PDB file of C-alpha atoms in Angstrom:
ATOM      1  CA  UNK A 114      89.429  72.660 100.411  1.00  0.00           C
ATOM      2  CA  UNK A 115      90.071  71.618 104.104  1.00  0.00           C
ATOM      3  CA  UNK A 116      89.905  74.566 106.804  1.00  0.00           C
ATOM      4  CA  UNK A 117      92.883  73.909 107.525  1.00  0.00           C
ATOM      5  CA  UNK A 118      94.510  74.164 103.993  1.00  0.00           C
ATOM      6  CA  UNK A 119      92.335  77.480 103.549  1.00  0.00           C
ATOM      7  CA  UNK A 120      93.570  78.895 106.942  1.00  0.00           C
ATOM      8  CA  UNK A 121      97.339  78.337 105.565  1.00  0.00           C
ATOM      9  CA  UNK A 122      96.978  79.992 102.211  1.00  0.00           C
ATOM     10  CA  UNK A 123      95.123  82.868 103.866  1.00  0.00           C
ATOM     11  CA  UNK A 124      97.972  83.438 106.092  1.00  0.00           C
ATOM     12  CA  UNK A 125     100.424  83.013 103.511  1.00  0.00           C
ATOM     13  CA  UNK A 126      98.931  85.759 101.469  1.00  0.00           C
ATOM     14  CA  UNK A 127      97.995  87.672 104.693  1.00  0.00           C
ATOM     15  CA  UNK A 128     102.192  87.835 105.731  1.00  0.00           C
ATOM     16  CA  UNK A 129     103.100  88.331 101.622  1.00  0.00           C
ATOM     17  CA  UNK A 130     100.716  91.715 102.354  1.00  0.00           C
ATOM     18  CA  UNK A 131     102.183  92.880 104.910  1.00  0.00           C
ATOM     19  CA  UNK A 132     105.457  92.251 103.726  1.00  0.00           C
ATOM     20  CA  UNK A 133     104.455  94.919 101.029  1.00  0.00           C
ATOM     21  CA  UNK A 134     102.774  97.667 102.889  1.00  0.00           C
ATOM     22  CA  UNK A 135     105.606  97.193 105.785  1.00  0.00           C
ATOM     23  CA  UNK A 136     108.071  98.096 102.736  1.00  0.00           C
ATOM     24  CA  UNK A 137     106.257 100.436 101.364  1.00  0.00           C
ATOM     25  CA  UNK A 138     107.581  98.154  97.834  1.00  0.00           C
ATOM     26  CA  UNK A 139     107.958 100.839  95.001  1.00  0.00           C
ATOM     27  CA  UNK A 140     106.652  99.540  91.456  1.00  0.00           C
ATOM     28  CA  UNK A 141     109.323  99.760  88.489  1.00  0.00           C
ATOM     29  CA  UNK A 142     108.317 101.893  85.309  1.00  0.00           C
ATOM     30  CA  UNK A 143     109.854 100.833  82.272  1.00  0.00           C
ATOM     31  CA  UNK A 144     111.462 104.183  80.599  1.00  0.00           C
ATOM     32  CA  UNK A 145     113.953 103.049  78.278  1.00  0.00           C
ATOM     33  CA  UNK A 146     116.763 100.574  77.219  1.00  0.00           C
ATOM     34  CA  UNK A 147     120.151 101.731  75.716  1.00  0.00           C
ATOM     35  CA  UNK A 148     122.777  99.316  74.066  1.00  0.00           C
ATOM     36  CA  UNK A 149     126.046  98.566  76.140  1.00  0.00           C
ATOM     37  CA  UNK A 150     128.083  96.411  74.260  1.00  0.00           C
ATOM     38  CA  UNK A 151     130.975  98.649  73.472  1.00  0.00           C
ATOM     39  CA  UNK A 152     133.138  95.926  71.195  1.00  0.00           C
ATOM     40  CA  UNK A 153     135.402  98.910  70.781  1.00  0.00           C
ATOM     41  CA  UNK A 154     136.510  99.974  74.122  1.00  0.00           C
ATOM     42  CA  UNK A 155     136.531  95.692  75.150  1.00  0.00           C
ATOM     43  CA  UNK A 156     133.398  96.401  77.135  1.00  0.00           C
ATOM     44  CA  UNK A 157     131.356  93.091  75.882  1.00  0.00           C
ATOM     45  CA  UNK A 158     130.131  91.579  79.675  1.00  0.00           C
ATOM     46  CA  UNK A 159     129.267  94.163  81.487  1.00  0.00           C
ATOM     47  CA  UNK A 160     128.674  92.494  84.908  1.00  0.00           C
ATOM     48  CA  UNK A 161     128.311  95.241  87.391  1.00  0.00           C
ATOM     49  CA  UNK A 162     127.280  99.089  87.875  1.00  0.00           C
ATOM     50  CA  UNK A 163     127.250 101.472  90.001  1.00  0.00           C
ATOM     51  CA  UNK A 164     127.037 105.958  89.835  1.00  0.00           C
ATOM     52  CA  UNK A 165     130.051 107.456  90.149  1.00  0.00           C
ATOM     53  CA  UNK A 166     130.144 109.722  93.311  1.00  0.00           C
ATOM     54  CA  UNK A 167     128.693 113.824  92.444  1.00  0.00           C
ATOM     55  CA  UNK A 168     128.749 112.258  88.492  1.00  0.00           C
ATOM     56  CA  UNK A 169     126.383 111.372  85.684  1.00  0.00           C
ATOM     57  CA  UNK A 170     128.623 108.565  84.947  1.00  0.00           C
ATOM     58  CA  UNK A 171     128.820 105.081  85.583  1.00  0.00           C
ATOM     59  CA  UNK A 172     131.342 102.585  86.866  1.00  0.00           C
ATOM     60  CA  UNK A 173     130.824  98.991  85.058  1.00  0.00           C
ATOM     61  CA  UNK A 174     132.688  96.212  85.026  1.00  0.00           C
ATOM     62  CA  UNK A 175     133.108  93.504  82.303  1.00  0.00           C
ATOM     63  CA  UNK A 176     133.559  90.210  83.535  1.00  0.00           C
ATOM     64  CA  UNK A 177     135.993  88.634  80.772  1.00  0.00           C
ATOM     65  CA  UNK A 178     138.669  92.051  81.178  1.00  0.00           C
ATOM     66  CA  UNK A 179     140.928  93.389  83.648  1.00  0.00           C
ATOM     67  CA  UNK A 180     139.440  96.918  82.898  1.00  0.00           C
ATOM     68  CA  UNK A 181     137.399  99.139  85.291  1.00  0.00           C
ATOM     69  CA  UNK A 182     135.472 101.580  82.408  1.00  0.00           C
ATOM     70  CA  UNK A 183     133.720 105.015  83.557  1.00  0.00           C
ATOM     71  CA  UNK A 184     130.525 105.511  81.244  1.00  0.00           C
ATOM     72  CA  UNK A 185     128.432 107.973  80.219  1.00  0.00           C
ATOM     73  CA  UNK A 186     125.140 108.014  78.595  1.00  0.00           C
ATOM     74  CA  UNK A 187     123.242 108.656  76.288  1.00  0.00           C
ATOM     75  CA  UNK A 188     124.487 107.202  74.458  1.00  0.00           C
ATOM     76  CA  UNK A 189     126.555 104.862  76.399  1.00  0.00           C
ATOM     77  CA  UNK A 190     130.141 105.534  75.347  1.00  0.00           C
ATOM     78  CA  UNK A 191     133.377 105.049  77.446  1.00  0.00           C
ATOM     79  CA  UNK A 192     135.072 107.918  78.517  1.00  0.00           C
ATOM     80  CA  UNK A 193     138.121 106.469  80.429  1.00  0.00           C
ATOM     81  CA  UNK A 194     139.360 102.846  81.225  1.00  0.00           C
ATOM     82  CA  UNK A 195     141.324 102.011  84.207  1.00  0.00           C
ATOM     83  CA  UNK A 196     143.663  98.737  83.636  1.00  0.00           C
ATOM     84  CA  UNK A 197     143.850  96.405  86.343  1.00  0.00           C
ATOM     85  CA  UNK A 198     145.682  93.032  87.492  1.00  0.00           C
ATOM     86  CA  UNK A 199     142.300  90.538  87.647  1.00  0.00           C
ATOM     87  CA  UNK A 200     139.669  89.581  85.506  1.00  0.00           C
ATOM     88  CA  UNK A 201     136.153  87.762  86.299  1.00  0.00           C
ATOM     89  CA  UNK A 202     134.923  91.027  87.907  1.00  0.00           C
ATOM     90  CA  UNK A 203     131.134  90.535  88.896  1.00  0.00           C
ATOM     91  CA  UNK A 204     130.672  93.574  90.580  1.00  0.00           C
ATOM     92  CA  UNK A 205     131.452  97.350  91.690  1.00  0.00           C
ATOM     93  CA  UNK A 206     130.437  99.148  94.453  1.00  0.00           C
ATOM     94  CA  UNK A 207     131.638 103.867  94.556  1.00  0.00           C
ATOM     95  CA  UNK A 208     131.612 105.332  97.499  1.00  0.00           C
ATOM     96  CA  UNK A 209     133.461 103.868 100.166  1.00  0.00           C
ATOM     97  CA  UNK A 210     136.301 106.321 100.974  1.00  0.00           C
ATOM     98  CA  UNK A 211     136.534 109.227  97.956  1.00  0.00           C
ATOM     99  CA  UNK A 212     137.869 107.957  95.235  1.00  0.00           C
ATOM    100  CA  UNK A 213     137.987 104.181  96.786  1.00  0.00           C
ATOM    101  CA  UNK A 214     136.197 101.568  94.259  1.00  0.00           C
ATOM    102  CA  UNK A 215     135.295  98.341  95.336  1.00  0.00           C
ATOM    103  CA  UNK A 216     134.938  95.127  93.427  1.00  0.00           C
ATOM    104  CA  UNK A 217     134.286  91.318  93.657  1.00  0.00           C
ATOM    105  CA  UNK A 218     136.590  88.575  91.916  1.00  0.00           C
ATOM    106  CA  UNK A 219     133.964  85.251  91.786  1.00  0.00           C
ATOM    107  CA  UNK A 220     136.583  82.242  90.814  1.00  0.00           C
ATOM    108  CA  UNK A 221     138.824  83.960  93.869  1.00  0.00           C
ATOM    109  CA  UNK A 222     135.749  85.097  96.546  1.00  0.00           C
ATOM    110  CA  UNK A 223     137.903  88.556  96.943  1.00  0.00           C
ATOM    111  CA  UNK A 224     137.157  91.967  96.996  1.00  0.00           C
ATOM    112  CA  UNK A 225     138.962  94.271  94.976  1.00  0.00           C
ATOM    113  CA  UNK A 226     140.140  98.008  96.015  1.00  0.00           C
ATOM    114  CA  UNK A 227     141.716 100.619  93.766  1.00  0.00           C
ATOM    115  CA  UNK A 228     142.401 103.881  93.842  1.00  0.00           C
ATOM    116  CA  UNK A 229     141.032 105.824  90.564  1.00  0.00           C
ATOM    117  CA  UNK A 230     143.868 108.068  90.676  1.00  0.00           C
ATOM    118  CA  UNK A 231     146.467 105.487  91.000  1.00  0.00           C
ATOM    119  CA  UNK A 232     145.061 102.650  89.862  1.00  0.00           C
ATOM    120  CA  UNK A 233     147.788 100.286  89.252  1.00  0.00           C
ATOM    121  CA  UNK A 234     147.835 100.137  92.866  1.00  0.00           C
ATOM    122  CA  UNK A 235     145.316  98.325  93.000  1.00  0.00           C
ATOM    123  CA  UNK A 236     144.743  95.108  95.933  1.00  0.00           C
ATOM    124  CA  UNK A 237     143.253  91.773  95.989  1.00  0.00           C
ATOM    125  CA  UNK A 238     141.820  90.481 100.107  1.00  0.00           C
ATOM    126  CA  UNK A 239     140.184  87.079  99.581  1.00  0.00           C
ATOM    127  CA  UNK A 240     137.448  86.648 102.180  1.00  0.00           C
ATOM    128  CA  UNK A 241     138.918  83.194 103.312  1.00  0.00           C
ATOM    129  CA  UNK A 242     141.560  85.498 104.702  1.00  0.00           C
ATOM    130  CA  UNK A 243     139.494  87.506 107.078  1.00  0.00           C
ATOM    131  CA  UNK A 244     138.393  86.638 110.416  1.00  0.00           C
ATOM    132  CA  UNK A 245     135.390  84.806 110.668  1.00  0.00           C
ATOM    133  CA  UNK A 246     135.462  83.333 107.508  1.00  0.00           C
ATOM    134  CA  UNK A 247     135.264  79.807 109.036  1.00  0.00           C
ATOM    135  CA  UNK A 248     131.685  80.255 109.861  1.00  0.00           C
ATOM    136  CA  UNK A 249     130.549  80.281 106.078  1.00  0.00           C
ATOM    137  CA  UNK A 250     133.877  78.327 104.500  1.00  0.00           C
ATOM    138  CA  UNK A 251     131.304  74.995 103.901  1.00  0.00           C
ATOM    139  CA  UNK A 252     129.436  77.571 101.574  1.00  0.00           C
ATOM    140  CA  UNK A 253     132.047  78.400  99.389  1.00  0.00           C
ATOM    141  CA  UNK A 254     133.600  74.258  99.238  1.00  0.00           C
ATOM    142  CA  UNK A 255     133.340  72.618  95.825  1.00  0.00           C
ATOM    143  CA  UNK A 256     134.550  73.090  92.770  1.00  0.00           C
ATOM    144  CA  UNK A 257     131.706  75.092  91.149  1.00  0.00           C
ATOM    145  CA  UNK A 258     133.589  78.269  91.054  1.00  0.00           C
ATOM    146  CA  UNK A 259     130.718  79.728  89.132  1.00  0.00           C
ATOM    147  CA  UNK A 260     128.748  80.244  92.083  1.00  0.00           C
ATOM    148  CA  UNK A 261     130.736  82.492  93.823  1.00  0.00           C
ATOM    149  CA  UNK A 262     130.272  86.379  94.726  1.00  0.00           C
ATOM    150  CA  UNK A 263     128.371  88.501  92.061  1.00  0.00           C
ATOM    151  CA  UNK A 264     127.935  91.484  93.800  1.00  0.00           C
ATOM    152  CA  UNK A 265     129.226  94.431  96.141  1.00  0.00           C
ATOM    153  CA  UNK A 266     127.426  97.376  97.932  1.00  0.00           C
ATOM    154  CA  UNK A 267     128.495  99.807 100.893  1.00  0.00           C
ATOM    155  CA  UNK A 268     126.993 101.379 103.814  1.00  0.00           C
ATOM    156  CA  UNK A 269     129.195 104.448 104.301  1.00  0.00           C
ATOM    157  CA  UNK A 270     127.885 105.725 107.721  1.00  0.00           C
ATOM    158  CA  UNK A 271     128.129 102.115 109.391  1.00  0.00           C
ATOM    159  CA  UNK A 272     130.905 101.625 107.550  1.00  0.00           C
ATOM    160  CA  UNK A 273     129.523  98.062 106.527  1.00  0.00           C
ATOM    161  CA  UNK A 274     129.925  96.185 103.563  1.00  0.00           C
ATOM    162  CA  UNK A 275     128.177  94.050 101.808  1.00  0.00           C
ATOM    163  CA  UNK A 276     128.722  90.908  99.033  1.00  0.00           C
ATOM    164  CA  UNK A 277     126.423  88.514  97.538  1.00  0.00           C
ATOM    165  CA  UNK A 278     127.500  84.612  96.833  1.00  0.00           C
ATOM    166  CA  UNK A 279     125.339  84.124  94.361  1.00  0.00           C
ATOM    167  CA  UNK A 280     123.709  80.462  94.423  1.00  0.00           C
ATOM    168  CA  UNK A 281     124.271  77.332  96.587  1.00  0.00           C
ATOM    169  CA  UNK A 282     123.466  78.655  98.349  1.00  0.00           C
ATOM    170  CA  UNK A 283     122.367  82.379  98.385  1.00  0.00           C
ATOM    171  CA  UNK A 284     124.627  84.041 100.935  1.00  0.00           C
ATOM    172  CA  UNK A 285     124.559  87.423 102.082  1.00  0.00           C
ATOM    173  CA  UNK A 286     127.898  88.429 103.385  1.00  0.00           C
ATOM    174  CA  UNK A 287     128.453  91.680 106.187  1.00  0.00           C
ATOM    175  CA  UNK A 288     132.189  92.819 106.310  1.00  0.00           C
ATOM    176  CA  UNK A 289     133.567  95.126 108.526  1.00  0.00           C
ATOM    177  CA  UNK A 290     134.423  98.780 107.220  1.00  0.00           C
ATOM    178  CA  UNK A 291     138.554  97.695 107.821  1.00  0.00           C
ATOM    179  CA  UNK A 292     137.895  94.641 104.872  1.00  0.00           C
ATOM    180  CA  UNK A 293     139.447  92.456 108.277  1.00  0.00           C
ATOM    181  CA  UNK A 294     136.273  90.815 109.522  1.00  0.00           C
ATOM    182  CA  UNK A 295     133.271  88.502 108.664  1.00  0.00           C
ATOM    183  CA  UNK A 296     130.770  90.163 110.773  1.00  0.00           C
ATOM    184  CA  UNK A 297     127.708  88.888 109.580  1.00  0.00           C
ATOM    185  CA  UNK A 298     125.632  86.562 106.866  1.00  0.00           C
ATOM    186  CA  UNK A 299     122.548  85.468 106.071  1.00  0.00           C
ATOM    187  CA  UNK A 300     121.498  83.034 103.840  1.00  0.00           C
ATOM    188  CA  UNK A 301     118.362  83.932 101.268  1.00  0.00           C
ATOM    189  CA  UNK A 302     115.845  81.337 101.016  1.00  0.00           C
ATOM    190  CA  UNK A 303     112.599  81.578  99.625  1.00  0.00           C
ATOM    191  CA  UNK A 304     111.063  81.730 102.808  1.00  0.00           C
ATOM    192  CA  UNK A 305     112.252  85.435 102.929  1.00  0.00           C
ATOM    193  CA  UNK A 306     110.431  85.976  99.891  1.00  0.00           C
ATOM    194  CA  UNK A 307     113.504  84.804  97.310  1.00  0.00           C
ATOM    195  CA  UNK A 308     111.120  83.176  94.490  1.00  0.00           C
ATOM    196  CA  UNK A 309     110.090  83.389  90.883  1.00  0.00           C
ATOM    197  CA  UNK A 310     106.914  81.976  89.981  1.00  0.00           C
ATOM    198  CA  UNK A 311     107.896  79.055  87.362  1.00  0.00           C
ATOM    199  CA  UNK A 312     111.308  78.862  88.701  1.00  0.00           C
ATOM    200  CA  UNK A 313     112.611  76.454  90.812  1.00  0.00           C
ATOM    201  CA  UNK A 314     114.301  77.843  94.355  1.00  0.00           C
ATOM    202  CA  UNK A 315     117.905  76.382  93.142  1.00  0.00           C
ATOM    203  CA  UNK A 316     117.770  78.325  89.732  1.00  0.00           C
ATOM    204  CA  UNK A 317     116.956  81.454  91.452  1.00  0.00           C
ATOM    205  CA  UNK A 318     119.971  83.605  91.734  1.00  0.00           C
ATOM    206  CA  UNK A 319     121.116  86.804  93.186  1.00  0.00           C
ATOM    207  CA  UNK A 320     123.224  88.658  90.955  1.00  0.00           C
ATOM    208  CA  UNK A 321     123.898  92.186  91.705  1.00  0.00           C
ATOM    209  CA  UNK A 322     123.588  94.165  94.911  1.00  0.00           C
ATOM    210  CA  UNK A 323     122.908  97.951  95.689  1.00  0.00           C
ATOM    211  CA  UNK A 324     122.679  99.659  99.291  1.00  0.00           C
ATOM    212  CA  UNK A 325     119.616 101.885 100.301  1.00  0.00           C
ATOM    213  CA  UNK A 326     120.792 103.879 103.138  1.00  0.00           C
ATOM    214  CA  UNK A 327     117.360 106.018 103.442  1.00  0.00           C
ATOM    215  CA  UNK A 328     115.562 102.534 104.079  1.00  0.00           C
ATOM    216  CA  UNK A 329     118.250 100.481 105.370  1.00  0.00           C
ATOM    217  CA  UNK A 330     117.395  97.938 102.335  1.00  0.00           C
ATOM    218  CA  UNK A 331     119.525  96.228 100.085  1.00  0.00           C
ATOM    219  CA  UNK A 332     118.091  96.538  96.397  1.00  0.00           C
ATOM    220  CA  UNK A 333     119.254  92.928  94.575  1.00  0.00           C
ATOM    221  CA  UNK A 334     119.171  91.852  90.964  1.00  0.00           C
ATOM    222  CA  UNK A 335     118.492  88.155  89.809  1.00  0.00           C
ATOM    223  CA  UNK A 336     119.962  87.173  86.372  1.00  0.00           C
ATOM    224  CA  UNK A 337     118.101  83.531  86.249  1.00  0.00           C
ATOM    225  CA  UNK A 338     114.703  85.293  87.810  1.00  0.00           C
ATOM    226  CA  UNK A 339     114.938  88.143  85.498  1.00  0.00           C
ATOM    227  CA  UNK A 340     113.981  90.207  88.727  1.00  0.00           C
ATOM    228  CA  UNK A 341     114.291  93.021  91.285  1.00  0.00           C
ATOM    229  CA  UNK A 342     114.218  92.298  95.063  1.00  0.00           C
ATOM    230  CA  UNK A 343     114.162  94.856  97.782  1.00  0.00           C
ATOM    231  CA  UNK A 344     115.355  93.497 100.914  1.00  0.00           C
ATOM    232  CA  UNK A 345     114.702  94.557 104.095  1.00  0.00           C
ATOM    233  CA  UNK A 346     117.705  94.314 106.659  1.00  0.00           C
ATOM    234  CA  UNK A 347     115.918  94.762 109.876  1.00  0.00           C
ATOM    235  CA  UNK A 348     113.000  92.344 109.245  1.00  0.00           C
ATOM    236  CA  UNK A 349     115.062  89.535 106.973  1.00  0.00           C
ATOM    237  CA  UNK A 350     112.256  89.883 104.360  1.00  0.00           C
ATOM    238  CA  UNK A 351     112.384  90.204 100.487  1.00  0.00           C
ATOM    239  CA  UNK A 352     109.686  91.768  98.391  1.00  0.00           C
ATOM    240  CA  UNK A 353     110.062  91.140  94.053  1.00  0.00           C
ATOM    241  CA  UNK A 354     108.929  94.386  92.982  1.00  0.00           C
ATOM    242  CA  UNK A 355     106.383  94.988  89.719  1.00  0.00           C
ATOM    243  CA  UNK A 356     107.471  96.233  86.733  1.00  0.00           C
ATOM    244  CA  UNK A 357     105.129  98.510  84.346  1.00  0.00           C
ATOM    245  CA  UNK A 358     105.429  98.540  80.574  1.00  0.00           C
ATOM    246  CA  UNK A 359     103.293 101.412  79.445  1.00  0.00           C
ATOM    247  CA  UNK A 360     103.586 100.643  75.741  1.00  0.00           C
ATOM    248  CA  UNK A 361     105.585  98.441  72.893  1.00  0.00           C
ATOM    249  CA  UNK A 362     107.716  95.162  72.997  1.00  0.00           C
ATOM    250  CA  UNK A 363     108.633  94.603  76.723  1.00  0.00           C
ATOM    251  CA  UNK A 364     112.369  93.930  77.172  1.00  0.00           C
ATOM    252  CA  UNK A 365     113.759  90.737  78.198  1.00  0.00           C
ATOM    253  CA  UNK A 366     115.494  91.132  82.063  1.00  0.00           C
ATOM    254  CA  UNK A 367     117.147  87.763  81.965  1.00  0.00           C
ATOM    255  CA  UNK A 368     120.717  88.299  81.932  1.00  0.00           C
ATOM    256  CA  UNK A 369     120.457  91.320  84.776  1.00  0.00           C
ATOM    257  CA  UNK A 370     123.682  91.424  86.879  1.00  0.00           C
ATOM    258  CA  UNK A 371     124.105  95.216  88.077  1.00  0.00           C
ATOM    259  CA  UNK A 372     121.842  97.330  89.760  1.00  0.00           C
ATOM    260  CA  UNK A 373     122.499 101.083  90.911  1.00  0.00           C
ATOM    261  CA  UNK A 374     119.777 103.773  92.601  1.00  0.00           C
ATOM    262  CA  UNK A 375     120.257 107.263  91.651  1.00  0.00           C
ATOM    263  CA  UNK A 376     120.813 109.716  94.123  1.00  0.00           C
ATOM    264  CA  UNK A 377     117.282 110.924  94.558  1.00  0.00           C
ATOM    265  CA  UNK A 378     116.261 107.362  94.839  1.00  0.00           C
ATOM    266  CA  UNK A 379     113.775 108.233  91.914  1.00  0.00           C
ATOM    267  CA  UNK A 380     115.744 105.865  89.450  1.00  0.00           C
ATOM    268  CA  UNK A 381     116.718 102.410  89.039  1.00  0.00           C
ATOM    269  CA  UNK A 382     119.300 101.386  86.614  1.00  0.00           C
ATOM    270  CA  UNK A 383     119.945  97.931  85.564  1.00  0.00           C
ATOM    271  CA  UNK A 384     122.755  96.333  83.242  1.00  0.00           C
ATOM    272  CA  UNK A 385     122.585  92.612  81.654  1.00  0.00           C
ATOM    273  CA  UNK A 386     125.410  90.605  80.544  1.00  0.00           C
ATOM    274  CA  UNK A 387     123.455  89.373  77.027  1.00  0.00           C
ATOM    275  CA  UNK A 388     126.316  89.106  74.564  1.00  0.00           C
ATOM    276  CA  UNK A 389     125.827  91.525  71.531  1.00  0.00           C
ATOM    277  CA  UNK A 390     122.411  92.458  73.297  1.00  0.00           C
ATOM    278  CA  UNK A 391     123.819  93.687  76.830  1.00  0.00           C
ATOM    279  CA  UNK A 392     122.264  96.441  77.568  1.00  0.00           C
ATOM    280  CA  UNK A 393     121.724  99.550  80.123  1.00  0.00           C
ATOM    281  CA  UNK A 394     117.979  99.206  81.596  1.00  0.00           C
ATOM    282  CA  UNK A 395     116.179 102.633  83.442  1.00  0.00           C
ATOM    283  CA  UNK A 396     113.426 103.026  85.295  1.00  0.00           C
ATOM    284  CA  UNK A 397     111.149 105.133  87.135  1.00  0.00           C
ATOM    285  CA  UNK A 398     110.621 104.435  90.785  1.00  0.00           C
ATOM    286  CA  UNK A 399     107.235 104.667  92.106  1.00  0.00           C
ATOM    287  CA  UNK A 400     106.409 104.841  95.392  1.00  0.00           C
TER     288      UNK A 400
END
């Protein structure tokens, strides 16, 4: 091995370390997995989560049904099912403004607002419609509609929001708390720590999106990568966090495309969109 060869590895690992202890990146521990397809109640893709505001209860979203369903577990039944005008929902986001949900339509790139206590008023605001949307339009050309925004997440002080375009490329979207304005994005490469040993950069996708006020961190969920990814927002840097199995058959993450934090931040709950096998993941964060 030339010096020079040894010097960049070493520094590679050297800045992956201090990625870590500058993060302080939690490990996951595996606690349990709890069916979610709810044939039933038309809850077969569930596509995005989030914790309903002062509730045990989830918001999900199924991406083949203009539903919004409010769950509660264990075990994971439906409680109540809001009808609503779109389908291809990829994400949900509580929180906002009481009693405001948010949610992202991928074939249309638009967020989605309704009111749980009147939700038949519910809007559609495409982001090609807001200002600044001309600064990432070339990201969203094409006719891959598949690639399009697969997750939501809110920053109620700053009154930010955030979406997630989820492959060619990876874009991280800031909008401003009005839903008028493109403030910000970023695109995630793998130089900000975006990779999956064994999986090539362009496979790698970011599916679901969930906002960490305490660190200022967006926590991100990767169907293809079968992954978790804290990202910081002040240093543009991405950390794949470890996952513990203590015991028994370790459960398959591909197919991941919600993530929600509980509000201790002592919890991490994932849901996959895996057919007849979707499924509600928790675990225990340990910092």
């Amino acid at each position: 091995m030339t010096f020079l060869r040894f010097f960049l590895i070493a520094s590679l690992l050297t800045s992956a370390m201090s990625d870590v202890r500058a993060q302080n990146a939690p490990i996951l521990q595996f606690i349990k997995q709890e069916p979610l397809y709810l044939q039933r109640d038309r809850l077969k893709e569930p596509s995005g989560l989030d914790i309903q505001p002062n509730s045990q209860a989830f918001w999900i979203v199924s991406d083949d049904s203009a539903e919004l369903f409010s769950v509660e577990t264990p075990p994971a039944r439906v409680d109540v099912i809001f009808p609503l005008a779109y389908e291809g929902l990829e994400g949900v986001s509580a929180g906002w403004d009481e009693g405001i949900v948010l949610m992202v339509q991928e074939d249309t790139n638009a967020i989605v607002l309704i009111d749980e206590r009147n939700s038949a008023a519910s809007v559609r605001l495409p982001i090609s419609k807001m200002k600044g949307y001309d600064a990432i339009a070339g990201h969203f050309e094409g006719s891959d509609t598949n690639k399009g925004l697969e997750g939501i997440a809110v920053d109620r002080e700053r009154r930010r929001i955030f979406v997630v375009k989820e492959g060619k490329p990876r874009l991280l979207v800031e909008i401003s708390g009005d839903l008028s304005s493109i403030t910000a994005h970023r695109k995630l490469k793998a130089k900000h720590g975006f990779r999956v040993s064994g999986l090539k950069d362009k496979k790698l996708d970011i599916s679901g999106l969930y906002y960490d006020r305490a660190q200022d961190a967006l926590w991100m969920a990767s169907d293809r990568g079968g992954s978790v990814f804290l990202y910081d927002l002040k240093s543009n840097r991405a950390v794949r966090l470890e996952i513990e199995y203590d015991s028994g058959e370790i459960p398959d993450l591909k197919g991941i495309e919600g993530i929600a934090l509980s509000s201790d931040h002592e919890v991490l709950y994932l849901v996959s969109d895996a057919g007849k096998e979707s499924s509600l993941f928790t675990f225990r964060v340990i910092r």
